[in-house]
Coordinates of C-alpha atoms in Angstrom, one line a residue:
X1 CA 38.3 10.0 -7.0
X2 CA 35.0 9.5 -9.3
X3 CA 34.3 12.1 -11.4
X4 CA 30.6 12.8 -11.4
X5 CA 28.6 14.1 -14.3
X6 CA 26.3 16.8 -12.7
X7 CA 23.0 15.9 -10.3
X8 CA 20.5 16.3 -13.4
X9 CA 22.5 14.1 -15.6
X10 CA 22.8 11.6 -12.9
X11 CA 19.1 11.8 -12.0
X12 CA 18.7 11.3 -15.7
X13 CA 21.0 8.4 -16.3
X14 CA 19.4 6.5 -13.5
X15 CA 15.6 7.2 -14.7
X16 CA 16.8 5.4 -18.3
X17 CA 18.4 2.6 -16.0
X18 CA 22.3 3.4 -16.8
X19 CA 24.0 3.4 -13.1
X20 CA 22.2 0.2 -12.5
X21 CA 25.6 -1.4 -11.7
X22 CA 26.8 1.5 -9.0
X23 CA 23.2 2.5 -8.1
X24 CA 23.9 3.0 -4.2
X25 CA 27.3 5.0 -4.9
X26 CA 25.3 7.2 -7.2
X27 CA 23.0 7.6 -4.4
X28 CA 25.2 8.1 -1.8
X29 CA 27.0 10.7 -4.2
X30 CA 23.5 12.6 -4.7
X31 CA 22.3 12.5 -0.7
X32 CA 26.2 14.5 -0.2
X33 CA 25.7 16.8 -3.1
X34 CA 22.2 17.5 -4.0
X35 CA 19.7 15.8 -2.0
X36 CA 17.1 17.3 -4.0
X37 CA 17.7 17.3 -7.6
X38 CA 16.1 19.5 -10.3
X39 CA 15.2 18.7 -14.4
X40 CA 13.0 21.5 -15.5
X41 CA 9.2 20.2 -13.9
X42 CA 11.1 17.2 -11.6
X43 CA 12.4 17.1 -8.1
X44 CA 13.9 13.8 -7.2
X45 CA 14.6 12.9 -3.2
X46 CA 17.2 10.6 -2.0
X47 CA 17.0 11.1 1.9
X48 CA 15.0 9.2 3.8
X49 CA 13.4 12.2 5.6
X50 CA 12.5 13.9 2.3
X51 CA 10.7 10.8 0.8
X52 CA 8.6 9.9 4.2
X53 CA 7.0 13.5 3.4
X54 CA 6.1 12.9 -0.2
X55 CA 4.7 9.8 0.9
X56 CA 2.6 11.1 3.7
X57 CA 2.2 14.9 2.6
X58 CA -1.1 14.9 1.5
X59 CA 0.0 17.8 -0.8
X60 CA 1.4 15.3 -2.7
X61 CA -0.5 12.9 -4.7
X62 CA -1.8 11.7 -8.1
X63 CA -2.8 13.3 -11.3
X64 CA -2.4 13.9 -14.7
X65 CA -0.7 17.1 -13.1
X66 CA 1.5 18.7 -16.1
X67 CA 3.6 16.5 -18.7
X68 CA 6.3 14.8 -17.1
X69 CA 8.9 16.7 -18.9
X70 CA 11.8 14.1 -19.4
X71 CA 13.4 13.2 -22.7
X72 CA 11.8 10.3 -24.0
X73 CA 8.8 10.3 -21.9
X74 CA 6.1 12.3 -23.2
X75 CA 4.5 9.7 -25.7
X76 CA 3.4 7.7 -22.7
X77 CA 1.4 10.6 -20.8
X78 CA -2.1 8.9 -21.4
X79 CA -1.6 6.6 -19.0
X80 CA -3.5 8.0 -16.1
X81 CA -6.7 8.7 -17.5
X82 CA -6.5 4.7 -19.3
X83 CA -5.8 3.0 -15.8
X84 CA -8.0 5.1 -13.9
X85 CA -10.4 4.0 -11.7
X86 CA -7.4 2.6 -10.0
X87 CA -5.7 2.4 -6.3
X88 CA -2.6 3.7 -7.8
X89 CA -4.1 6.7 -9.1
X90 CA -6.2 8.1 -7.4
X91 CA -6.5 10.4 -4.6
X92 CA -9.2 10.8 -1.4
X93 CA -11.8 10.7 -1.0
X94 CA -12.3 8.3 -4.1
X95 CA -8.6 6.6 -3.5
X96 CA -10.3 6.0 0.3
X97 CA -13.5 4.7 -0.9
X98 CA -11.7 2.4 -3.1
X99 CA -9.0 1.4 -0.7
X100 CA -11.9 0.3 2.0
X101 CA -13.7 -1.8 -0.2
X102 CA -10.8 -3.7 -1.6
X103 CA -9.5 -3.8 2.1
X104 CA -12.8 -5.6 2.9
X105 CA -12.1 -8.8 0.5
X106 CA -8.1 -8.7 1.2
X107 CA -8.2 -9.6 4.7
X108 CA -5.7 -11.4 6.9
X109 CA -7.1 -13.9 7.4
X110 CA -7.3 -14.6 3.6
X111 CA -3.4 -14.0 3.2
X112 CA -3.2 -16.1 6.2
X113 CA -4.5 -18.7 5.0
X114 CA -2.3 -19.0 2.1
X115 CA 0.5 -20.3 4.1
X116 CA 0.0 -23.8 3.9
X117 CA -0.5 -23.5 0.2
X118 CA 2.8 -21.8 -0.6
X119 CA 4.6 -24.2 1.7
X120 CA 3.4 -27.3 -0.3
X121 CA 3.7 -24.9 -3.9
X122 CA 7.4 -24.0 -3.0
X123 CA 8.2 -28.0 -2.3
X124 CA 7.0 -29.1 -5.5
X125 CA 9.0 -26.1 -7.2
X126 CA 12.1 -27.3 -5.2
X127 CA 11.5 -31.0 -6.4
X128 CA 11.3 -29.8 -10.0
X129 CA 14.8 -27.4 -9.3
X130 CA 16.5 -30.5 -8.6
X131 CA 15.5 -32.2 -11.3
X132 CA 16.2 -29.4 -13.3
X133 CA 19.6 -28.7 -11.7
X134 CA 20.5 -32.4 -11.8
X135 CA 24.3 -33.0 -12.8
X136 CA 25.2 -29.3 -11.7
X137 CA 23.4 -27.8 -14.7
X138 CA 22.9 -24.0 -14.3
X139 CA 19.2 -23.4 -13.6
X140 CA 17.6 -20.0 -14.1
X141 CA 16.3 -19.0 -10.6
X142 CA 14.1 -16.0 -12.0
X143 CA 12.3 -17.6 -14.6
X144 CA 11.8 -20.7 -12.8
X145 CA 11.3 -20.6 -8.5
X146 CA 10.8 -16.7 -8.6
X147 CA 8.5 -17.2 -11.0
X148 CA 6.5 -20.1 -10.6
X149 CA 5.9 -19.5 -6.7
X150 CA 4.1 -16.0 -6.5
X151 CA 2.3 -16.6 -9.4
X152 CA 0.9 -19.9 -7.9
X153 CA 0.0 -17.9 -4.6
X154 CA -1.5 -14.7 -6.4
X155 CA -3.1 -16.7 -8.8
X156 CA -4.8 -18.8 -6.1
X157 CA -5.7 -16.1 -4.4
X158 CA -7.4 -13.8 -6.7
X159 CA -8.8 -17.1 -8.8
X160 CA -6.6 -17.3 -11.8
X161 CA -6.5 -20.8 -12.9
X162 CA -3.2 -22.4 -12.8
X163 CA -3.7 -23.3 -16.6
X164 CA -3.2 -19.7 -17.6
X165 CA -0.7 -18.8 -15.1
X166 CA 2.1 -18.9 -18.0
X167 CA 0.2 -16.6 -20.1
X168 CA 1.4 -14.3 -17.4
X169 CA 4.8 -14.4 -18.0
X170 CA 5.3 -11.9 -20.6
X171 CA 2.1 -9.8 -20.4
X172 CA 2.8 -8.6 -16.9
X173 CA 6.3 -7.5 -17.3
X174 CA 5.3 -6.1 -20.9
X175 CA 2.6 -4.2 -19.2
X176 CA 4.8 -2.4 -16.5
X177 CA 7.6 -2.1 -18.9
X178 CA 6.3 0.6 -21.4
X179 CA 5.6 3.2 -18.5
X180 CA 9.6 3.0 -18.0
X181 CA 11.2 6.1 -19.4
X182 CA 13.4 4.6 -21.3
X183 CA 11.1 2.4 -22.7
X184 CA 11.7 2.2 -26.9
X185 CA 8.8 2.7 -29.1
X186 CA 8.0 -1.4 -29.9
X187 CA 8.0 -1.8 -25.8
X188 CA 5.0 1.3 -25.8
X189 CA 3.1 -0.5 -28.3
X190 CA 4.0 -3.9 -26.9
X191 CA 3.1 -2.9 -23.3
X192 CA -0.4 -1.4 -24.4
X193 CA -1.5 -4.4 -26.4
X194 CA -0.7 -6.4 -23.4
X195 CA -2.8 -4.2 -20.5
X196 CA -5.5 -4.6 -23.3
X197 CA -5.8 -8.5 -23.2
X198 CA -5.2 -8.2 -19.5
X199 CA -8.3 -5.9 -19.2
X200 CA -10.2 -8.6 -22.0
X201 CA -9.0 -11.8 -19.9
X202 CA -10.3 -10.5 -15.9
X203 CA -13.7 -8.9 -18.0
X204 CA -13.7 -12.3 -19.0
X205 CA -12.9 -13.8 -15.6
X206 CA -15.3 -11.3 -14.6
X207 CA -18.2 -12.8 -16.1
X208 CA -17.7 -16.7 -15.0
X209 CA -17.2 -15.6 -11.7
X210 CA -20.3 -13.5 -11.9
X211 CA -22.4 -16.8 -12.9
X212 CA -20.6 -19.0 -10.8
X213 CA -19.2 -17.4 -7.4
X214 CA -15.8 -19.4 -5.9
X215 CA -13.7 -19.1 -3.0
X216 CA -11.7 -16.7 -3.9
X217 CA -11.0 -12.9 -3.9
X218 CA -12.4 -11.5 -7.0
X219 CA -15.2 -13.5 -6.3
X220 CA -15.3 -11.4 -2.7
X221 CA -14.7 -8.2 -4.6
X222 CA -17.4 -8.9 -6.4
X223 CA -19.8 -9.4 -3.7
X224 CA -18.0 -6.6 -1.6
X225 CA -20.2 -3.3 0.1
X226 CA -19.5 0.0 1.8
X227 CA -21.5 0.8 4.6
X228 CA -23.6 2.9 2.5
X229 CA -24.4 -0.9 0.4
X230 CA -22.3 0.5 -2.8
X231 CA -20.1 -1.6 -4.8
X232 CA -17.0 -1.7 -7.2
X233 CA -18.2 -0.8 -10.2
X234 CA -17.3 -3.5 -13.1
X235 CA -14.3 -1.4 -14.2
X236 CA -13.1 -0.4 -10.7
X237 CA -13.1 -4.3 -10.6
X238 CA -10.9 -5.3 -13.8
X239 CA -8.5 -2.9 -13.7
X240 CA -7.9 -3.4 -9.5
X241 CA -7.7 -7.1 -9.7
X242 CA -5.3 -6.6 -12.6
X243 CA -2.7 -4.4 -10.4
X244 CA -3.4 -7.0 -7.2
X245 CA -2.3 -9.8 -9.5
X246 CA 0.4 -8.2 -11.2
X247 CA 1.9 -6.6 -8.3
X248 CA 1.5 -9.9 -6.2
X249 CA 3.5 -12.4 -8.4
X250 CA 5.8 -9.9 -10.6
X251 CA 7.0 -7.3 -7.7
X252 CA 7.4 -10.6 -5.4
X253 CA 9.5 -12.7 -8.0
X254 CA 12.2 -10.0 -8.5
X255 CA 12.0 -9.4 -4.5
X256 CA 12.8 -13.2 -4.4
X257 CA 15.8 -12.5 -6.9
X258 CA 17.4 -9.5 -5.3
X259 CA 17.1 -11.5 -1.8
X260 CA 18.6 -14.6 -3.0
X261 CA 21.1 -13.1 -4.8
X262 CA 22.2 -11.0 -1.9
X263 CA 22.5 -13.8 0.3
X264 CA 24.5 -16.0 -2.0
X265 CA 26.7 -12.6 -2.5
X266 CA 27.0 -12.4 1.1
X267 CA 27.9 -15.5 2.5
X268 CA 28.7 -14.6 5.9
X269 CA 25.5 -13.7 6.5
X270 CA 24.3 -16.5 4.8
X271 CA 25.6 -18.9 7.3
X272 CA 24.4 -16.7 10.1
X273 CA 20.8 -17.9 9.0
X274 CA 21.7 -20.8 8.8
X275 CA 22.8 -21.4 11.7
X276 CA 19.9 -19.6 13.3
X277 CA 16.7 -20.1 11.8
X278 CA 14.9 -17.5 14.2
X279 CA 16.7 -14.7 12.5
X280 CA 14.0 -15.2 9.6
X281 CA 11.7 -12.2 9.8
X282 CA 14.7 -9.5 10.6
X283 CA 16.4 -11.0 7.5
X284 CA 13.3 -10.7 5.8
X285 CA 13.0 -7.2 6.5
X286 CA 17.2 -6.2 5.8
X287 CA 16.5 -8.0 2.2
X288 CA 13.9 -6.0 1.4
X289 CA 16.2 -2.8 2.9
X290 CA 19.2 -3.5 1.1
X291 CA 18.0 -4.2 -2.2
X292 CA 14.8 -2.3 -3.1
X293 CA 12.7 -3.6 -5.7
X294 CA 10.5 -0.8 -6.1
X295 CA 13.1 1.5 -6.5
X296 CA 11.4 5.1 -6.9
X297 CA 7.3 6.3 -6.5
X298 CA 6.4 9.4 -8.4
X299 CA 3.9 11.9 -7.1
X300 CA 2.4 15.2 -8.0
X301 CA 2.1 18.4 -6.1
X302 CA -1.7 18.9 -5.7
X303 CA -1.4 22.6 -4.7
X304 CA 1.9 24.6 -4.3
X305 CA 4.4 23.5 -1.9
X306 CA 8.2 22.7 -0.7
X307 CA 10.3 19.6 -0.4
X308 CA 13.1 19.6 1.8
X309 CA 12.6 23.5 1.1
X310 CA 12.9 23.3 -2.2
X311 CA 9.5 25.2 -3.9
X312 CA 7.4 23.2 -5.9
X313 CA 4.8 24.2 -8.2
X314 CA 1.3 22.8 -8.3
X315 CA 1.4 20.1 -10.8
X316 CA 4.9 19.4 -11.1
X317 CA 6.3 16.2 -10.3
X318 CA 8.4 14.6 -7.2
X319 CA 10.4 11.4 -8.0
X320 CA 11.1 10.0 -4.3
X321 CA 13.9 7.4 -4.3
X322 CA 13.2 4.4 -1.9
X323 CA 16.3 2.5 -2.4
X324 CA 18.0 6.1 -1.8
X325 CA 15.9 6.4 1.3
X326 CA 16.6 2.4 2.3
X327 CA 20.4 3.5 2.2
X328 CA 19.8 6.8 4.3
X329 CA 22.6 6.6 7.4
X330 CA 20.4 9.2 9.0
X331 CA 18.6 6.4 9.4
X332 CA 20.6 3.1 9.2
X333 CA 24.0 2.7 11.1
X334 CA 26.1 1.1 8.2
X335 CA 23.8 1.4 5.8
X336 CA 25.7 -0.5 3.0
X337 CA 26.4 -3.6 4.8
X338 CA 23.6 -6.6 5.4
X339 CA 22.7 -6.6 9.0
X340 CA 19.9 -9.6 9.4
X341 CA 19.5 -8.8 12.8
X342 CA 18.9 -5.4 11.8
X343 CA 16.5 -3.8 15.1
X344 CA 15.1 -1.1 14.1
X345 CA 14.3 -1.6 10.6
X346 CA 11.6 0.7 9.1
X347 CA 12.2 0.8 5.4
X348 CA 10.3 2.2 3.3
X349 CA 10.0 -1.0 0.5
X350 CA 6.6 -0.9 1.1
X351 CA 5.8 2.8 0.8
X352 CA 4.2 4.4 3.4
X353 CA 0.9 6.7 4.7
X354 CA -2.7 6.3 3.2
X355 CA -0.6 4.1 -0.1
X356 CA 1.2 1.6 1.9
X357 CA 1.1 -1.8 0.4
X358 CA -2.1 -4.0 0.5
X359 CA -0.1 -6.9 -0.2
X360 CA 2.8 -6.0 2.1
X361 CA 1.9 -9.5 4.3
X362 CA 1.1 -11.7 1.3
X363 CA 4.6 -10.5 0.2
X364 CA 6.6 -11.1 3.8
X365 CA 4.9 -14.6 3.9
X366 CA 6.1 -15.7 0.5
X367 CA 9.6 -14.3 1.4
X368 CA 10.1 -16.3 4.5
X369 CA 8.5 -19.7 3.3
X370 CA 11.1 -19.2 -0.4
X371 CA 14.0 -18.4 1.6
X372 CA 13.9 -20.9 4.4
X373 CA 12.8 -23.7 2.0
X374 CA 15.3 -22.7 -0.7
X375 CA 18.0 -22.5 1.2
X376 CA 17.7 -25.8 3.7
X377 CA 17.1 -27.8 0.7
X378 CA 20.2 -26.8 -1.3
X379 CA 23.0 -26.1 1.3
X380 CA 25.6 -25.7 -1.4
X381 CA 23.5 -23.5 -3.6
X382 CA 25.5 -20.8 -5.5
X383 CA 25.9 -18.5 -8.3
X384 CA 27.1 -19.9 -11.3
X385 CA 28.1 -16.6 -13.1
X386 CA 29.9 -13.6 -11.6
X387 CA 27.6 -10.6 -11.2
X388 CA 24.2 -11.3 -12.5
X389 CA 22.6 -8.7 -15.0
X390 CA 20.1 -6.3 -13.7
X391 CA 16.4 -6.4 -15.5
X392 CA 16.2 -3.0 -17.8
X393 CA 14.9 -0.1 -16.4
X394 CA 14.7 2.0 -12.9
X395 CA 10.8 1.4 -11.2
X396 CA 11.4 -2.3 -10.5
X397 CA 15.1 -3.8 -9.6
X398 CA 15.7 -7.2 -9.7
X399 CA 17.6 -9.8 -11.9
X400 CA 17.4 -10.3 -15.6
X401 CA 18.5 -13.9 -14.7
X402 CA 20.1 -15.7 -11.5
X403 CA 21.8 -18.4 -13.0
X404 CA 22.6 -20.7 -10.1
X405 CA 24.3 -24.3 -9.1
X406 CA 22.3 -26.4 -6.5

């Protein structure tokens, strides 16, 4: 039997990314034992039930609220008052206002019209895999496919020229990096210096597309009104084209990674998709389920209240644990095994209530045109090491690498 340190060690060890290897067990463990875990000014949820009401109490929201009082974390507690205005943290009526006005430019029929793109985009990535791959050379999936086709879609979509698409690379993941707690003190620095050339390079953008409009959706922000004829403001604009670009190709590269990582790790399934093509939006839907990518959302009690009973003060702070929630068997028969005719599916990957994804579609889109092209293309691809390492820290999941054979 596993002997288990005690919940608030646990809750600990996964916040600074150390059970990254036996997440789900240490999940699973914490749902039986202490569904809702307490360190000093922190609850953290792990059933499903429990983190559908942080997401849709409106009790619970953002805020400076108090410090966030976690070893190693209280250098970084400026963070909310540099990103706001922002959809991430802020709450009605501004987070509302916000949301309708960027809902106005980031339409479906925008997102739908990105399909043909990313089919063409994730042919020419596949053409340069192969070359890459040629001879049965190992070929890093993450930094190259995973990579190269959100980016191309995001980037196309909000008007970020292909050109300066690599510049991306490292800024992004620098940039969501230092909020980790367990970032070090050269990531803080690192990650701040990077949301600052971020914020110069889309004022920048800002300005060319200011002179000279295009077709695409920071020009429509730009041009965007509320029915009262008011507009984003210029820094309402930056900063929420920075987080709809960021989110769109970084969050969807390492979705890409845990999904074709679990396939190739389950090849039963696999083959099941294979030989039934129409299975593609359940499988969709399990991927995101069984391996979260956005593991954990953190809100603050506006006013005093209770989680699964448990009191909460006003201002402290609720960690609620989607991948825990994904795994719930509350709410999923067989939770740990891959279903991709999973019927019902409603996972919470995507968060839920008045924060639920904007990009949600963009993301489901991308997922079903990179894993039906990928895998029909390469019928014998595979994993060329055993058990790929994870990425460093706990908010997003994914690969550090996927080393693969085509």
């Amino acid at each position: 039997m596993t002997a288990w340190p005690d919940p608030p060690e646990l809750l600990l060890q996964i916040i600074r990314g150390e059970r990254a290897d036996d997440l789900y067990a240490t999940y699973r463990h914490l749902r039986a034992v202490a569904p809702v875990v307490r360190f000093n000014n922190i609850r953290a949820t792990t059933r499903y039930a429990d983190c559908l009401e942080v997401m849709r109490d409106r009790a619970f929201g953002k805020g400076s609220g108090q410090a966030f009082d976690l070893p190693g974390f209280e250098r970084r507690q400026e963070l909310d008052l540099e990103m706001i205005p922002s959809l991430l943290f802020l709450n009605p009526p501004d987070h509302t206002r916000l949301r309708g006005l960027v809902s106005r430019a980031f339409t479906p029929r925008r997102v739908q019209a990105l399909t043909p793109m990313a089919e063409a985009v994730t042919d020419a990535m596949l053409d340069d895999l192969a070359e890459r791959g040629a001879g049965g050379r190992p070929v890093d999936l993450m930094a190259t496919f995973a990579f190269s086709l959100p980016i191309h879609v995001i980037g196309g979509l909000v008007g970020v020229p292909e050109a300066d698409h690599d510049r991306f690379r490292t800024l992004v993941p620098a940039g969501s990096r230092w909020i980790e707690p367990g970032a070090t003190d050269d990531e803080v620095v690192a990650g701040k210096a990077a949301a600052l050339e971020m914020i110069t390079y889309f004022g920048d953008l800002l300005r060319e597309r200011r002179a000279c409009p295009a077709d695409d959706l920071f020009s429509a922000l730009i041009e965007v009104r509320d029915d009262d004829g008011a507009r984003l403001s210029r820094r309402e604009l930056i900063i929420n084209t920075i987080q709809l670009f960021s989110a769109g190709f970084h969050t969807t590269q390492n979705m890409i990674g845990n999904g074709v990582r679990t396939l190739l790790e389950h090849p039963a399934e696999l083959a099941r998709l294979r030989a039934d093509p129409g299975l593609l939006p359940t499988a969709v839907e399990e991927l995101l389920r069984f391996e979260t990518t956005t593991q954990a959302i953190g809100r603050v009690a506006l006013e005093p209240t209770t989680v699964a009973g448990e009191p909460v003060a006003a201002g402290d702070w609720v960690l609620a644990f989607i991948g825990a929630a994904n795994r719930d068997p509350a709410v999923f028969p067989d939770p740990d095994r891959l279903d991709l005719a999973r019927r019902p599916n409603d996972h919470l990957s995507f968060s839920s209530g008045i924060r639920y994804c904007l990009g949600a579609s963009l993301a489901r889109m991308e997922l079903g045109v990179a894993f039906d092209r990928l895998f029909r293309r390469f019928p014998d691809l595979a994993l060329a090491e055993d058990a790929p390492p994870w990425r460093d820290g706990m908010l997003v999941r994914g690969p550090a690498r996927l080393l693969v054979t085509l």
